[in-house]
Tab-separated table of C-alpha atoms and ligand atoms in Angstrom:
chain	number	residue	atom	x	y	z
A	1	UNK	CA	122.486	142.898	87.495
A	2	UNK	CA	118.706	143.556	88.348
A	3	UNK	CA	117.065	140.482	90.813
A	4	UNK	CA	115.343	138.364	87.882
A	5	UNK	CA	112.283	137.516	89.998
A	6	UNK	CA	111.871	133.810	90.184
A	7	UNK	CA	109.130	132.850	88.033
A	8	UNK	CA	108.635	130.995	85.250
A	9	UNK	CA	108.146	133.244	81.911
A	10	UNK	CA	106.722	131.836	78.755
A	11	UNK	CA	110.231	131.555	76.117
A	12	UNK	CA	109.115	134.469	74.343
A	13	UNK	CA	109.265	136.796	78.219
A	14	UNK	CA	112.246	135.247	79.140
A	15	UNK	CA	113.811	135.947	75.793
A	16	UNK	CA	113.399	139.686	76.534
A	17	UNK	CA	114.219	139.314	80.302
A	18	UNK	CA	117.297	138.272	79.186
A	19	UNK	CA	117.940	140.523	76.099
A	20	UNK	CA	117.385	143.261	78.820
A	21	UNK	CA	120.323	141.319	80.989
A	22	UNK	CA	122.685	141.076	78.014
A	23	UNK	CA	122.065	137.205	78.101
A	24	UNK	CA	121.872	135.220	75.570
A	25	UNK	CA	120.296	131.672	74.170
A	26	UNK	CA	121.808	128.808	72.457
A	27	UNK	CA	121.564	125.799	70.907
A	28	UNK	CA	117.737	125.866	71.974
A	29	UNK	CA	118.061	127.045	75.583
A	30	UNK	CA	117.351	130.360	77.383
A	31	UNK	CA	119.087	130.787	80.569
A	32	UNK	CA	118.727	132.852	83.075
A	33	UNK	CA	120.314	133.779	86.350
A	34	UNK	CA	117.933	133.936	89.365
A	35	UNK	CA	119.646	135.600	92.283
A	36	UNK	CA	117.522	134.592	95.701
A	37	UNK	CA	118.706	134.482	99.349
A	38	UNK	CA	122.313	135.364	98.094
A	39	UNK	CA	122.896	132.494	96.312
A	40	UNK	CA	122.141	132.055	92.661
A	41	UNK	CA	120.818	129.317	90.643
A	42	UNK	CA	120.793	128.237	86.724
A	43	UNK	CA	117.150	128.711	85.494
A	44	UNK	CA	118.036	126.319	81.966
A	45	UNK	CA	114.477	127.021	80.130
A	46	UNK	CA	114.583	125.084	77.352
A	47	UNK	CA	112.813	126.880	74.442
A	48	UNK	CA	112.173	124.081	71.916
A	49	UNK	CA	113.213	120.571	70.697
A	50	UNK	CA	116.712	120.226	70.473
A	51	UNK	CA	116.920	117.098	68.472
A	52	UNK	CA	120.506	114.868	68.744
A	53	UNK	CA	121.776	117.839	71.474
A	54	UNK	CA	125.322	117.959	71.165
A	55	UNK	CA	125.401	119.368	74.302
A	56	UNK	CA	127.271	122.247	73.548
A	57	UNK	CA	124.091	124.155	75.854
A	58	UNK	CA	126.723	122.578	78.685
A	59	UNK	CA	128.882	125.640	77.987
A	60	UNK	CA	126.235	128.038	79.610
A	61	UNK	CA	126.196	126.017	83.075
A	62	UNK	CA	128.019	127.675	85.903
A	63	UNK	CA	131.536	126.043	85.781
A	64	UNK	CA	131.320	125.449	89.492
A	65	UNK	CA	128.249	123.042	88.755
A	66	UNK	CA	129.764	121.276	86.083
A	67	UNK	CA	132.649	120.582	87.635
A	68	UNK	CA	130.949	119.687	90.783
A	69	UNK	CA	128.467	117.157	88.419
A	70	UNK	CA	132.325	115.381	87.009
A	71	UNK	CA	134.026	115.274	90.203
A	72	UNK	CA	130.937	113.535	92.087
A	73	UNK	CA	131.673	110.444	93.032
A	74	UNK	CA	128.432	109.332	94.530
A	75	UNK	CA	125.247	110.486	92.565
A	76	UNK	CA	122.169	109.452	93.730
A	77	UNK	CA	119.474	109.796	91.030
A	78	UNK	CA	115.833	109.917	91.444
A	79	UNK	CA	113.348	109.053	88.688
A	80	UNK	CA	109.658	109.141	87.890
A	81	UNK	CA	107.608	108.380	85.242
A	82	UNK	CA	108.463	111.172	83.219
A	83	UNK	CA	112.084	108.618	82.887
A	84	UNK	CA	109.815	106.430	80.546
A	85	UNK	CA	107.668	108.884	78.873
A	86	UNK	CA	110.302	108.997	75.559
A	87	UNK	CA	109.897	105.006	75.600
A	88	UNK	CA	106.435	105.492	74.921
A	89	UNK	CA	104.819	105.079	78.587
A	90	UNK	CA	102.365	107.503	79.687
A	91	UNK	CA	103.047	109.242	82.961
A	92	UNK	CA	100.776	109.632	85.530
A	93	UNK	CA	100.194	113.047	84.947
A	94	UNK	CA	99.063	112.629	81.297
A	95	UNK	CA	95.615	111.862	80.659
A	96	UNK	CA	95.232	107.777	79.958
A	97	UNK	CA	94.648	107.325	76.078
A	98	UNK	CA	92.595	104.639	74.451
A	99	UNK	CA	90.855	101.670	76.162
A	100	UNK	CA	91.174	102.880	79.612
A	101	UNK	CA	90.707	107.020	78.910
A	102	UNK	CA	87.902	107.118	81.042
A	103	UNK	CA	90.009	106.086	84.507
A	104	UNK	CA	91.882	107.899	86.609
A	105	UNK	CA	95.653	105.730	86.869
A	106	UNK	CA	94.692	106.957	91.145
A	107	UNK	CA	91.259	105.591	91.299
A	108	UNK	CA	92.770	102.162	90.102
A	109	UNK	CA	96.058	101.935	91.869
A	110	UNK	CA	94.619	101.300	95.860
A	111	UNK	CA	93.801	98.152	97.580
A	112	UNK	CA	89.860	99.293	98.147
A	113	UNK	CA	89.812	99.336	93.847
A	114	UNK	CA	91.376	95.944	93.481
A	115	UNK	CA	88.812	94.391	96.354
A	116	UNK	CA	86.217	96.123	94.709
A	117	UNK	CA	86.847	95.070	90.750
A	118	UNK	CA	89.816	92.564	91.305
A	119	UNK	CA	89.064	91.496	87.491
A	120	UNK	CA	89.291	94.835	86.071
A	121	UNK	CA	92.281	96.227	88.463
A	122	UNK	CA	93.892	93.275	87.011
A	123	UNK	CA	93.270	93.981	83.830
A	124	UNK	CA	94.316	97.429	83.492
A	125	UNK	CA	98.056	96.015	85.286
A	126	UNK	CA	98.071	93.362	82.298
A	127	UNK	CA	97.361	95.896	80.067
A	128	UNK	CA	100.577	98.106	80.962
A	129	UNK	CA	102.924	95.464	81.493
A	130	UNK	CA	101.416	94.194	77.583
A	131	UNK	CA	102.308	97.449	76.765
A	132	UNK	CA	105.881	98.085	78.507
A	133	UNK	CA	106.957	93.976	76.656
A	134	UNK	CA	106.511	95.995	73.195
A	135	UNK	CA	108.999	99.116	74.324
A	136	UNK	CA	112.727	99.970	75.117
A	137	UNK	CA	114.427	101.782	76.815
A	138	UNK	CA	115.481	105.313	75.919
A	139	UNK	CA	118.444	107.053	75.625
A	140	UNK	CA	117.786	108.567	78.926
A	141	UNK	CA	118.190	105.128	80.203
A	142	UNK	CA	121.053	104.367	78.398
A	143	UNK	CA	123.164	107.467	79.864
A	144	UNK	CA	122.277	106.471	83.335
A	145	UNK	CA	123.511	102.582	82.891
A	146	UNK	CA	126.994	103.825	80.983
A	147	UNK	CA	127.307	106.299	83.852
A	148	UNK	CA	126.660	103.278	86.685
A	149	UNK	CA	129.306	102.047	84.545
A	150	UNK	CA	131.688	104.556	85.005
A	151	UNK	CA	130.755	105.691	88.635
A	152	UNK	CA	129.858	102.112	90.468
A	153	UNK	CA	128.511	104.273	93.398
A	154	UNK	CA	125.989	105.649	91.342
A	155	UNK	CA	122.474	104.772	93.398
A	156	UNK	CA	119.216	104.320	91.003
A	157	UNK	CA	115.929	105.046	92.898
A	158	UNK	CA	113.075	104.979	90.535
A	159	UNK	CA	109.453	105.564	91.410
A	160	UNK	CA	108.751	103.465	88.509
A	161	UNK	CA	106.764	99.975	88.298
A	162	UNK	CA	108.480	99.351	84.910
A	163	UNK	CA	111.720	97.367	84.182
A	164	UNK	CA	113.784	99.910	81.352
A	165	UNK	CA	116.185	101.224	83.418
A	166	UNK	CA	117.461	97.410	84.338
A	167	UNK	CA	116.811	96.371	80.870
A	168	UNK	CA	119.176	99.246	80.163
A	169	UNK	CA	121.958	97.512	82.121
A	170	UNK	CA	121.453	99.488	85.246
A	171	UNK	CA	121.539	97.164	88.522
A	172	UNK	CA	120.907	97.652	92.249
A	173	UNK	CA	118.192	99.557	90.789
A	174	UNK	CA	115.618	100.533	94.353
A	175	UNK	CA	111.851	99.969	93.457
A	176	UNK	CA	110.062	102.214	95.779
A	177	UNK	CA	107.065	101.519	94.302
A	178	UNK	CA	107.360	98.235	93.112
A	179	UNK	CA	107.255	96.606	89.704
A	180	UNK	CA	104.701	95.005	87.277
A	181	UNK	CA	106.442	91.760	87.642
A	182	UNK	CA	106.959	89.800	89.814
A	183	UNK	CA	103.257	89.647	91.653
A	184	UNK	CA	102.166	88.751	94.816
A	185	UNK	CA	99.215	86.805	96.613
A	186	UNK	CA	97.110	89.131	98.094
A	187	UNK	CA	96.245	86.999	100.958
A	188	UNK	CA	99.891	85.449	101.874
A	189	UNK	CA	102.084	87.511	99.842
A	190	UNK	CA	104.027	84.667	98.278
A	191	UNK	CA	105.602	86.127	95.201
A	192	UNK	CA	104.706	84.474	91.539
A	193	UNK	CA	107.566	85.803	87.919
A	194	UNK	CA	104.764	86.050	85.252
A	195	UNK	CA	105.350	84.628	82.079
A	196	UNK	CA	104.959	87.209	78.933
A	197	UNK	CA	101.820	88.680	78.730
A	198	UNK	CA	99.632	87.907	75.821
A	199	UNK	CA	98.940	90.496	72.577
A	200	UNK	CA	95.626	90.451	73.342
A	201	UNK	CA	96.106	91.642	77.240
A	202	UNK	CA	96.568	94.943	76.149
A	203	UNK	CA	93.649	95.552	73.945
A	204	UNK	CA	91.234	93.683	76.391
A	205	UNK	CA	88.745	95.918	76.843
A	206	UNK	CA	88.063	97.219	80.847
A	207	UNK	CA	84.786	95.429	80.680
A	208	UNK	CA	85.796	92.492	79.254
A	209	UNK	CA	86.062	89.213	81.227
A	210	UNK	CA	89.112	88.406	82.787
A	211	UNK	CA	89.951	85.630	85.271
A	212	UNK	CA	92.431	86.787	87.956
A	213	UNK	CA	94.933	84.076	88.522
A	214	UNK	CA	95.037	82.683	92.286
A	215	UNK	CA	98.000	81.953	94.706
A	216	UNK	CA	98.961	78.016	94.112
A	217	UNK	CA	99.832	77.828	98.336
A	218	UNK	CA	96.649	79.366	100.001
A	219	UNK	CA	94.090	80.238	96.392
A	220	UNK	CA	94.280	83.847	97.161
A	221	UNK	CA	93.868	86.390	94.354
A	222	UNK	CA	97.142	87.489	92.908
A	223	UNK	CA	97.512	91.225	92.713
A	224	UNK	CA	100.248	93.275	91.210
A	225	UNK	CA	103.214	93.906	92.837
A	226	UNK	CA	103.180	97.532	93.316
A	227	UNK	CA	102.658	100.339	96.055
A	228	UNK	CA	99.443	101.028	95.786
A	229	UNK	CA	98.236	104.532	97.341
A	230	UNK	CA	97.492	104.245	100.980
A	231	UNK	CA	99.962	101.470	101.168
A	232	UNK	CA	103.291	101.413	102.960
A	233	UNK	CA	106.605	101.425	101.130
A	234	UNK	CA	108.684	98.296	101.331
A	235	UNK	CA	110.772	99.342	104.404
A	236	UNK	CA	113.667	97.982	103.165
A	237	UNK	CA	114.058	99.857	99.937
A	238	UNK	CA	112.379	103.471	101.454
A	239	UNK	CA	115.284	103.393	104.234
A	240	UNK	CA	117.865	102.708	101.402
A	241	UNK	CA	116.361	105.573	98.910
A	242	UNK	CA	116.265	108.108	102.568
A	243	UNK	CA	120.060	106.887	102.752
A	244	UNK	CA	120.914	107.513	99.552
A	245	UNK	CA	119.151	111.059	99.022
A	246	UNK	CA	121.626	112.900	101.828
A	247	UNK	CA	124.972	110.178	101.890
A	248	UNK	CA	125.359	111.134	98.359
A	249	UNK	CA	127.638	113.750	96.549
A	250	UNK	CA	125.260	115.242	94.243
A	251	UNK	CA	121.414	114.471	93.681
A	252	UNK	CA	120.097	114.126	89.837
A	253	UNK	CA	116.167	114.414	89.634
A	254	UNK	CA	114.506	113.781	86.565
A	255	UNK	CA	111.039	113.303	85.043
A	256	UNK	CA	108.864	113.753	88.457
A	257	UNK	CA	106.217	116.134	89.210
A	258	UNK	CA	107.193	115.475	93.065
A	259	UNK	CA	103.662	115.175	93.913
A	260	UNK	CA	103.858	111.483	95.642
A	261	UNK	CA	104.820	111.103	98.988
A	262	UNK	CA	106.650	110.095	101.219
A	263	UNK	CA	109.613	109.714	97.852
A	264	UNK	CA	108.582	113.773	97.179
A	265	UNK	CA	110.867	114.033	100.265
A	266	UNK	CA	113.990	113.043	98.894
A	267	UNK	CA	115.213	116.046	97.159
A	268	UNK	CA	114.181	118.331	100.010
A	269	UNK	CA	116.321	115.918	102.105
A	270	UNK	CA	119.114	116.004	99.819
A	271	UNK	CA	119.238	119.924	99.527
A	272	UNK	CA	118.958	120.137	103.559
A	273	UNK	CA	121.856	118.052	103.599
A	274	UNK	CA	123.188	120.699	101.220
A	275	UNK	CA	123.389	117.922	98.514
A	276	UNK	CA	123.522	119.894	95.082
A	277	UNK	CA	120.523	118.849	93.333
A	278	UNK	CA	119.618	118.964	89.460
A	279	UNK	CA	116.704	118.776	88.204
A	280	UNK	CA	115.376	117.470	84.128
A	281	UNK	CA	112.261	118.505	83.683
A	282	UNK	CA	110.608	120.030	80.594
A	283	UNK	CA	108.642	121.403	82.680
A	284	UNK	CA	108.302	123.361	86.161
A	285	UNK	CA	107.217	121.362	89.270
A	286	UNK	CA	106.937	121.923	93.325
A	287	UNK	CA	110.399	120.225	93.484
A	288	UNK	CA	112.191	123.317	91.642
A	289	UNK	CA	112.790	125.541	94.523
A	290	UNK	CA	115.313	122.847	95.667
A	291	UNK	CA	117.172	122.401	92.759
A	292	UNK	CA	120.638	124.374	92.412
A	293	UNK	CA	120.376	123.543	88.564
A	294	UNK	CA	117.223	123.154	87.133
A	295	UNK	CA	117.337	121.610	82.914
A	296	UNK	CA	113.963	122.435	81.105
A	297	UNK	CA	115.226	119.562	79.085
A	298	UNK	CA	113.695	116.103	78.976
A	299	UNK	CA	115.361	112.887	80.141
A	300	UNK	CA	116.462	111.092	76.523
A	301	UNK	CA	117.638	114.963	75.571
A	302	UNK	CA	119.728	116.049	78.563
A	303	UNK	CA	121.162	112.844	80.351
A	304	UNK	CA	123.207	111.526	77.340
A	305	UNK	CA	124.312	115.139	77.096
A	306	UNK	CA	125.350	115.354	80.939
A	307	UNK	CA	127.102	111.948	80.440
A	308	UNK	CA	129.232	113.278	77.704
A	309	UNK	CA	129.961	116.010	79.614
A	310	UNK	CA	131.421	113.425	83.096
A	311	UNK	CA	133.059	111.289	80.891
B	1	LIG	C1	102.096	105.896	101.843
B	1	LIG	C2	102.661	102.239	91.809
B	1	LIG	C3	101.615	105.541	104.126
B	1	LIG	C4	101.257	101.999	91.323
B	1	LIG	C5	102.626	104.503	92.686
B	1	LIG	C6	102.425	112.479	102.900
B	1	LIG	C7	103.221	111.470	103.445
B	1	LIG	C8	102.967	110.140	103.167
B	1	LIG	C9	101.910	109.783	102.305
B	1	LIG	C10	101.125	110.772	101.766
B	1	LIG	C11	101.372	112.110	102.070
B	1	LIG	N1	100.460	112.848	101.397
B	1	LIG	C12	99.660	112.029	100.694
B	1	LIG	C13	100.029	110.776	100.908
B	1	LIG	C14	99.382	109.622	100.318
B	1	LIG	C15	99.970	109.219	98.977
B	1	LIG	C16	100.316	110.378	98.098
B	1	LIG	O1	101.465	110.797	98.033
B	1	LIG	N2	99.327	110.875	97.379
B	1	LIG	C17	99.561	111.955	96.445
B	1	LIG	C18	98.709	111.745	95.203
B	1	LIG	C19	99.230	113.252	97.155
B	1	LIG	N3	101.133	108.384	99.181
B	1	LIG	C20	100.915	107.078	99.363
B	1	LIG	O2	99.827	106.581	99.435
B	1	LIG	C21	102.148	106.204	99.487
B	1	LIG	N4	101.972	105.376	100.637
B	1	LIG	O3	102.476	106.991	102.056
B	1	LIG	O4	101.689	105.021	102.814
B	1	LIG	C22	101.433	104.368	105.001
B	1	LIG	C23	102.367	104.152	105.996
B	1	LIG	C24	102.181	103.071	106.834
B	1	LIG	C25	101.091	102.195	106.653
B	1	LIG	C26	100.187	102.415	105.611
B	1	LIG	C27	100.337	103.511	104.781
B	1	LIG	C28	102.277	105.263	98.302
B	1	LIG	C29	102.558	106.031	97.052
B	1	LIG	C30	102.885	105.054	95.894
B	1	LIG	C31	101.744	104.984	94.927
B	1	LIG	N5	102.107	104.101	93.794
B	1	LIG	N6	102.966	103.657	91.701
B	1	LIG	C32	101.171	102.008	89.816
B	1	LIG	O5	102.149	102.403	89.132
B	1	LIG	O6	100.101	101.588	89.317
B	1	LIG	S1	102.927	106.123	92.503
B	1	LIG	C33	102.905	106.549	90.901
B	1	LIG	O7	103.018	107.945	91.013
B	1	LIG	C34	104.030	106.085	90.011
B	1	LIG	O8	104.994	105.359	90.709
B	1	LIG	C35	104.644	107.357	89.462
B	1	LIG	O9	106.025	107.312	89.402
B	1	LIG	C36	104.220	108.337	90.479
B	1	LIG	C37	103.776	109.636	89.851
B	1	LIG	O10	104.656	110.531	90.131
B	1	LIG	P1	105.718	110.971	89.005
B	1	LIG	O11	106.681	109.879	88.807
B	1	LIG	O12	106.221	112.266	89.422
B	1	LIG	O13	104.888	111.079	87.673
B	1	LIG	P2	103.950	112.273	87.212
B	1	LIG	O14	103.134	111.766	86.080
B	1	LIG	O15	103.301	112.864	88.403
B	1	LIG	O16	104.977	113.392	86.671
B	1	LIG	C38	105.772	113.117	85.539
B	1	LIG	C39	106.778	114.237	85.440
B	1	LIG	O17	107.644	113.979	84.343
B	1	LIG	C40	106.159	115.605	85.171
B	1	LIG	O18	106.738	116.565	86.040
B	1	LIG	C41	106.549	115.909	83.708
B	1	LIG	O19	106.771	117.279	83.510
B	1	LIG	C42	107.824	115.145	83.572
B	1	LIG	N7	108.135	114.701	82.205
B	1	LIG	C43	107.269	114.401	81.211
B	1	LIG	N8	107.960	113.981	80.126
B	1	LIG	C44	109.284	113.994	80.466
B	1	LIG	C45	109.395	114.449	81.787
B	1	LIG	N9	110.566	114.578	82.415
B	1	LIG	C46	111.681	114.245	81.712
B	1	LIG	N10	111.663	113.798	80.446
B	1	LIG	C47	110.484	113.662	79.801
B	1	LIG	N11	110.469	113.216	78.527
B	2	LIG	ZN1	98.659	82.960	98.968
């Protein structure tokens, strides 16, 4: 069988790279085989919505894999915000809609922007966790907690400040970048649990007032309690999440563009620890290269479908 070069084709190419292999799709996917370095990995390019997947597509993934994916006993999986983009949050790649289109979600998440504005840094943070009080989980989520169920040594590391994968049911979930809620005194750190955010939090505008609450022990401004860029990672939770990525059995990646660092690491630590490593992703990102199974699928699509499959 001809070397498919790896690249990524549009649906339409790979549909003829493969008729030219004697391949074939189903059920909405295209795969291919790409042969590199002697060993060969599942290219699973997902041609169009598969509503409700049955997850008969499972049938095309190298036995090996799947049977390697039901006999793991201790996944590690790492999520980003593409995990919460079918409940309805925005990731960080897509532009921001409405009120706050005009801002870059990096020019607002560093310390220098909440010294600068602290009013309208705060704002935008009200705004989202406004937002996240009016979502749910997805079934993405879902598949994840019943798995945890299943497989207790199942480790959650999400670069996500939200709270669906616990509201889910998943626990021992590791924050590596924080979450909206609880917050923290910028001045002495003491940690404050927010009560529910108002309705009309989210549809402040950026410009409009907004008083930013201060720290009861030493009147510091509160700030949210996330990982702001150019901040450190809580130690804690980074050496856990390091841990996790190469003491594990098998590595599931899904919904990150693997652009922020130092977490980018993880699967790259994983695979040189020649952890197998899956990646769901609708689309292609720097992390694929260390992926032995790559899904073009997205997160509320494929990981109920996996599930099914371990169970
Ligand atoms: C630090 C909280 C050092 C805030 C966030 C090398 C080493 C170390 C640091 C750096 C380095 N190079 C650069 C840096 C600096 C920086 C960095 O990485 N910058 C990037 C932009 C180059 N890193 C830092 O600053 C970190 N701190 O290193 O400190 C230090 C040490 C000691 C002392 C002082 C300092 C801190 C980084 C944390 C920043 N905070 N969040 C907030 O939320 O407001 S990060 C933020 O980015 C979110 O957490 C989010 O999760 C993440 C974005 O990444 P993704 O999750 O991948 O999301 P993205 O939108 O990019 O991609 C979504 C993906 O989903 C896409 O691929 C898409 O295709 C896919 N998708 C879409 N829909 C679906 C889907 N997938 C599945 N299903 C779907 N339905
Ligand atoms: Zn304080």
């Amino acid at each position: 069988m001809a070397v498919l070069r790896k690249r990524y084709l549009a649906p339409a190419q790979y549909r003829q790279a493969q008729a030219r292999q004697g391949l074939h799709g189903e059920n909405g996917f295209d795969w291919g085989w790409s042969f590199r370095r002697g060993h060969s990995k599942i290219i699973a390019v997902h041609t169009n919505t598969v509503r409700g997947m049955s997850g008969s597509f499972l049938r095309e993934i190298r036995p090996e894999a799947l049977r390697q994916l039901r006999q793991a006993r201790k996944v590690t999986v790492l999520t980003g915000a593409g995990m919460s983009a079918e409940s309805g949050v925005p990731t960080f790649r897509d532009a921001q809609k409405g009120l706050w289109a005009n801002y870059r979600p990096e020019d607002l998440a560093t310390p220098a922007a909440f010294l600068a504005r602290p009013d309208f840094v705060w704002r935008w943070y009200e705004s989202r966790r406004r937002q996240l009080q009016r979502l749910q989980p997805n079934a993405g989520h879902q598949a994840l907690a019943a798995w945890q169920l299943k497989n207790p040594k199942m480790t959650l590391i999400t670069q996500n400040v939200d709270d669906l994968h616990e509201r889910a049911g998943s626990t021992g979930v590791i924050h590596v970048h924080g979450t909206l809620n609880p917050v923290k005194c910028f001045d002495c750190g003491a940690s404050y649990q927010l009560p529910p955010c108002s309705d009309e939090a989210e549809n402040a505008a950026p410009d409009q007032e907004a008083e930013v609450p201060r720290c009861s022990r030493c009147k510091g401004l509160l700030r949210p309690g996330v990982v702001w860029f150019g901040e450190a990672l809580p130690a804690a939770a980074l050496h856990k999440a390091e841990q996790a990525a190469t003491d594990c059995d098998l590595m599931l990646v899904v919904g990150t563009s693997g652009q922020v660092y130092p977490i980018a690491s993880l699967p790259g630590m994983a695979h040189s620890a020649q952890v197998p490593v899956w990646i769901i992703n609708p689309n292609a990102s720097v992390l694929d290269d260390q992926a032995s199974v790559l899904v073009r699928g997205t997160a509320a699509q494929v990981l109920p479908a996996l599930f099914d499959r371990v169970s």
